[in-house]
mmCIF file of C-alpha atoms in Angstrom:
data_model
loop_
_atom_site.group_PDB
_atom_site.id
_atom_site.type_symbol
_atom_site.label_atom_id
_atom_site.label_comp_id
_atom_site.label_asym_id
_atom_site.label_seq_id
_atom_site.Cartn_x
_atom_site.Cartn_y
_atom_site.Cartn_z
ATOM 1 C CA MET A 1 17.159 46.620 9.621
ATOM 2 C CA ALA A 2 13.810 48.273 10.333
ATOM 3 C CA ALA A 3 13.439 52.017 10.154
ATOM 4 C CA GLY A 4 14.677 53.634 13.328
ATOM 5 C CA ALA A 5 16.443 50.527 14.556
ATOM 6 C CA GLY A 6 19.786 51.481 12.979
ATOM 7 C CA SER A 7 20.360 54.215 15.505
ATOM 8 C CA LEU A 8 19.705 52.080 18.609
ATOM 9 C CA VAL A 9 22.354 50.445 20.766
ATOM 10 C CA ILE A 10 21.207 48.440 23.786
ATOM 11 C CA LEU A 11 23.498 48.104 26.789
ATOM 12 C CA ASP A 12 23.311 45.933 29.862
ATOM 13 C CA ARG A 13 24.106 47.975 32.991
ATOM 14 C CA ASP A 14 26.053 46.087 35.669
ATOM 15 C CA GLY A 15 29.371 44.799 34.400
ATOM 16 C CA VAL A 16 29.130 46.783 31.152
ATOM 17 C CA ILE A 17 28.603 50.429 32.141
ATOM 18 C CA ASN A 18 29.468 50.143 35.817
ATOM 19 C CA TYR A 19 31.248 47.790 38.185
ATOM 20 C CA ASP A 20 29.085 44.873 39.275
ATOM 21 C CA SER A 21 28.833 43.360 42.736
ATOM 22 C CA ALA A 22 27.780 39.904 43.898
ATOM 23 C CA ALA A 23 26.088 41.753 46.778
ATOM 24 C CA TYR A 24 24.183 43.969 44.290
ATOM 25 C CA ILE A 25 24.533 47.683 43.642
ATOM 26 C CA ARG A 26 22.253 48.811 46.467
ATOM 27 C CA SER A 27 22.690 52.596 46.546
ATOM 28 C CA PRO A 28 23.773 55.484 44.326
ATOM 29 C CA ASP A 29 27.057 55.603 46.271
ATOM 30 C CA GLU A 30 27.847 52.039 45.156
ATOM 31 C CA TRP A 31 27.325 52.832 41.465
ATOM 32 C CA ARG A 32 30.757 53.431 39.877
ATOM 33 C CA PRO A 33 31.358 53.583 36.126
ATOM 34 C CA LEU A 34 33.866 51.264 34.504
ATOM 35 C CA PRO A 35 36.858 53.010 32.907
ATOM 36 C CA GLY A 36 35.976 54.312 29.461
ATOM 37 C CA SER A 37 32.278 53.413 29.632
ATOM 38 C CA LEU A 38 30.925 56.962 29.943
ATOM 39 C CA GLU A 39 33.144 58.163 27.114
ATOM 40 C CA ALA A 40 32.010 55.239 24.949
ATOM 41 C CA ILE A 41 28.364 56.182 25.479
ATOM 42 C CA ALA A 42 29.226 59.814 24.682
ATOM 43 C CA ALA A 43 30.863 58.636 21.436
ATOM 44 C CA LEU A 44 27.695 56.756 20.495
ATOM 45 C CA HIS A 45 25.618 59.856 21.199
ATOM 46 C CA ALA A 46 27.975 62.061 19.168
ATOM 47 C CA ARG A 47 27.452 59.730 16.190
ATOM 48 C CA GLY A 48 23.657 59.891 16.459
ATOM 49 C CA ARG A 49 23.111 56.579 18.221
ATOM 50 C CA ARG A 50 20.360 56.253 20.817
ATOM 51 C CA VAL A 51 21.467 54.279 23.868
ATOM 52 C CA VAL A 52 18.967 52.195 25.815
ATOM 53 C CA VAL A 53 19.937 50.431 29.049
ATOM 54 C CA VAL A 54 18.395 47.109 30.135
ATOM 55 C CA SER A 55 19.075 45.453 33.454
ATOM 56 C CA ASN A 56 17.915 42.575 35.621
ATOM 57 C CA GLN A 57 17.452 44.070 39.088
ATOM 58 C CA SER A 58 16.288 41.204 41.290
ATOM 59 C CA GLY A 59 17.557 43.114 44.340
ATOM 60 C CA VAL A 60 14.200 44.919 44.225
ATOM 61 C CA GLY A 61 12.258 41.630 44.266
ATOM 62 C CA ARG A 62 14.506 40.326 47.019
ATOM 63 C CA GLY A 63 13.788 43.398 49.154
ATOM 64 C CA LEU A 64 17.440 44.520 49.186
ATOM 65 C CA PHE A 65 16.559 47.981 47.891
ATOM 66 C CA SER A 66 13.421 49.810 46.787
ATOM 67 C CA GLU A 67 12.364 50.953 43.346
ATOM 68 C CA ALA A 68 12.910 54.517 44.595
ATOM 69 C CA THR A 69 16.532 53.646 45.400
ATOM 70 C CA LEU A 70 16.894 52.003 41.999
ATOM 71 C CA ALA A 71 15.534 55.184 40.397
ATOM 72 C CA ALA A 72 18.165 57.185 42.306
ATOM 73 C CA ILE A 73 20.902 54.811 41.075
ATOM 74 C CA HIS A 74 19.675 55.248 37.509
ATOM 75 C CA ALA A 75 19.501 59.025 37.953
ATOM 76 C CA LYS A 76 23.154 59.017 39.038
ATOM 77 C CA MET A 77 24.073 56.893 36.023
ATOM 78 C CA VAL A 78 22.205 59.132 33.572
ATOM 79 C CA HIS A 79 23.714 62.266 35.133
ATOM 80 C CA ALA A 80 27.234 60.812 34.844
ATOM 81 C CA ILE A 81 26.607 59.874 31.200
ATOM 82 C CA GLU A 82 25.261 63.342 30.428
ATOM 83 C CA ALA A 83 28.211 64.989 32.205
ATOM 84 C CA ALA A 84 30.508 63.009 29.869
ATOM 85 C CA GLY A 85 28.583 64.264 26.820
ATOM 86 C CA GLY A 86 26.327 61.258 26.306
ATOM 87 C CA ALA A 87 22.617 60.589 26.605
ATOM 88 C CA VAL A 88 20.321 57.709 27.480
ATOM 89 C CA SER A 89 17.063 57.308 25.579
ATOM 90 C CA GLY A 90 15.592 54.814 28.032
ATOM 91 C CA VAL A 91 16.279 52.623 31.036
ATOM 92 C CA TYR A 92 14.401 49.324 31.339
ATOM 93 C CA TYR A 93 14.690 46.951 34.258
ATOM 94 C CA CYS A 94 13.209 43.742 35.566
ATOM 95 C CA PRO A 95 12.601 43.844 39.339
ATOM 96 C CA HIS A 96 11.742 40.147 39.600
ATOM 97 C CA ARG A 97 13.679 37.285 41.169
ATOM 98 C CA PRO A 98 14.757 34.393 38.920
ATOM 99 C CA GLU A 99 12.218 32.061 40.533
ATOM 100 C CA ASP A 100 9.362 34.427 39.609
ATOM 101 C CA ALA A 101 9.576 33.110 36.025
ATOM 102 C CA CYS A 102 8.504 36.463 34.550
ATOM 103 C CA ALA A 103 8.624 37.385 30.856
ATOM 104 C CA CYS A 104 10.978 40.333 31.375
ATOM 105 C CA ARG A 105 13.992 38.891 33.196
ATOM 106 C CA LYS A 106 16.822 38.200 30.766
ATOM 107 C CA PRO A 107 17.273 35.797 29.064
ATOM 108 C CA ALA A 108 13.522 36.243 28.465
ATOM 109 C CA PRO A 109 13.014 38.946 25.841
ATOM 110 C CA GLY A 110 10.262 40.957 27.550
ATOM 111 C CA MET A 111 12.319 44.116 28.134
ATOM 112 C CA LEU A 112 13.629 43.986 24.579
ATOM 113 C CA ARG A 113 10.136 43.546 23.154
ATOM 114 C CA GLN A 114 9.046 46.566 25.198
ATOM 115 C CA ILE A 115 11.906 48.603 23.697
ATOM 116 C CA ALA A 116 10.844 47.557 20.178
ATOM 117 C CA GLN A 117 7.271 48.632 20.957
ATOM 118 C CA ASP A 118 8.290 51.929 22.593
ATOM 119 C CA PHE A 119 10.703 52.861 19.784
ATOM 120 C CA GLY A 120 8.430 51.550 17.026
ATOM 121 C CA CYS A 121 11.046 49.361 15.405
ATOM 122 C CA SER A 122 12.315 45.853 14.983
ATOM 123 C CA LEU A 123 15.428 44.953 16.949
ATOM 124 C CA VAL A 124 16.771 42.696 14.193
ATOM 125 C CA GLY A 125 20.483 43.434 13.931
ATOM 126 C CA VAL A 126 20.474 46.031 16.722
ATOM 127 C CA PRO A 127 23.671 45.782 18.796
ATOM 128 C CA PHE A 128 23.048 44.540 22.354
ATOM 129 C CA ILE A 129 26.212 44.738 24.438
ATOM 130 C CA GLY A 130 26.240 42.633 27.590
ATOM 131 C CA ASP A 131 28.497 40.645 29.893
ATOM 132 C CA LYS A 132 26.395 37.552 30.559
ATOM 133 C CA ALA A 133 25.119 34.575 28.597
ATOM 134 C CA SER A 134 21.591 35.744 29.480
ATOM 135 C CA ASP A 135 22.259 38.970 27.519
ATOM 136 C CA VAL A 136 23.319 36.972 24.463
ATOM 137 C CA LEU A 137 20.249 34.714 24.734
ATOM 138 C CA ALA A 138 17.886 37.678 25.110
ATOM 139 C CA ALA A 139 19.453 39.299 22.032
ATOM 140 C CA ASP A 140 19.034 36.030 20.125
ATOM 141 C CA ALA A 141 15.333 35.886 21.032
ATOM 142 C CA VAL A 142 14.633 39.150 19.162
ATOM 143 C CA ARG A 143 17.340 38.591 16.507
ATOM 144 C CA ALA A 144 19.398 41.505 17.812
ATOM 145 C CA ARG A 145 23.190 41.461 17.391
ATOM 146 C CA PRO A 146 24.693 40.047 20.601
ATOM 147 C CA ILE A 147 28.039 41.510 21.624
ATOM 148 C CA LEU A 148 29.872 40.290 24.721
ATOM 149 C CA VAL A 149 32.365 42.293 26.777
ATOM 150 C CA ARG A 150 34.896 40.713 29.110
ATOM 151 C CA THR A 151 34.212 43.118 31.978
ATOM 152 C CA GLY A 152 31.836 42.131 34.786
ATOM 153 C CA SER A 153 30.903 38.484 34.229
ATOM 154 C CA GLY A 154 32.080 38.535 30.627
ATOM 155 C CA ARG A 155 34.994 36.137 30.981
ATOM 156 C CA THR A 156 32.708 33.550 32.595
ATOM 157 C CA ALA A 157 30.123 34.054 29.852
ATOM 158 C CA GLU A 158 32.838 33.765 27.212
ATOM 159 C CA ALA A 159 33.754 30.331 28.593
ATOM 160 C CA GLU A 160 30.067 29.311 28.725
ATOM 161 C CA LEU A 161 29.537 30.391 25.121
ATOM 162 C CA ARG A 162 32.813 29.163 23.644
ATOM 163 C CA ALA A 163 31.060 26.747 21.305
ATOM 164 C CA ARG A 164 29.131 29.597 19.740
ATOM 165 C CA ALA A 165 30.263 32.439 17.524
ATOM 166 C CA VAL A 166 29.626 35.751 19.247
ATOM 167 C CA GLU A 167 31.462 39.058 18.972
ATOM 168 C CA ILE A 168 33.671 39.608 22.035
ATOM 169 C CA TYR A 169 35.563 42.737 23.113
ATOM 170 C CA ASP A 170 37.576 43.572 26.199
ATOM 171 C CA ASP A 171 35.208 46.319 27.350
ATOM 172 C CA LEU A 172 32.459 48.714 26.283
ATOM 173 C CA ALA A 173 34.948 51.216 24.857
ATOM 174 C CA ALA A 174 36.450 48.572 22.544
ATOM 175 C CA ALA A 175 33.014 47.336 21.441
ATOM 176 C CA VAL A 176 31.830 50.876 20.686
ATOM 177 C CA SER A 177 35.054 51.714 18.860
ATOM 178 C CA HIS A 178 34.482 48.689 16.615
ATOM 179 C CA LEU A 179 30.794 49.555 16.049
ATOM 180 C CA LEU A 180 31.581 53.135 15.100
ATOM 181 C CA SER A 181 34.559 52.301 12.871
ATOM 182 C CA ALA A 182 32.507 49.664 11.034
ATOM 183 C CA ALA A 183 29.788 52.265 10.413
ATOM 184 C CA GLU A 184 32.177 54.583 8.580
#
């Protein structure tokens, strides 16, 4: 693993940290953390891990909410994480719609490549915890360590990926518990 990369953990947002919605999380009031997720992020922070959040947010490109509203949602998330004793080292998002064919929307690795550039490290072997096949594919593209959780869309992704070996945990708390116990 490259210098500096060992302390990073990348998390998808919707369905991993907070409840997801088919109608999109459109306001700070709609952002609600999943049970145990804030404490899991706090545990990572307590063990010296830097948490970075990546998220496809096509609701911006669809005109369902503004980037200012998205910033307010992220501010609520960061505040909740900090109140639980955690920290977030960065939040990256793609505002584009799937049909825009951009380089940043997962499964494309653009956001992950930006993280590698910003943190000055390779992402080879860096845990990337997500709930969708697109998270696993994005992790694969930069040789990160894909980890799937069954919350959010995780059970659907698990079925889609059944022919492939990928680490799977019930939720973020279980995934983090495994990561931290394996590091001891």
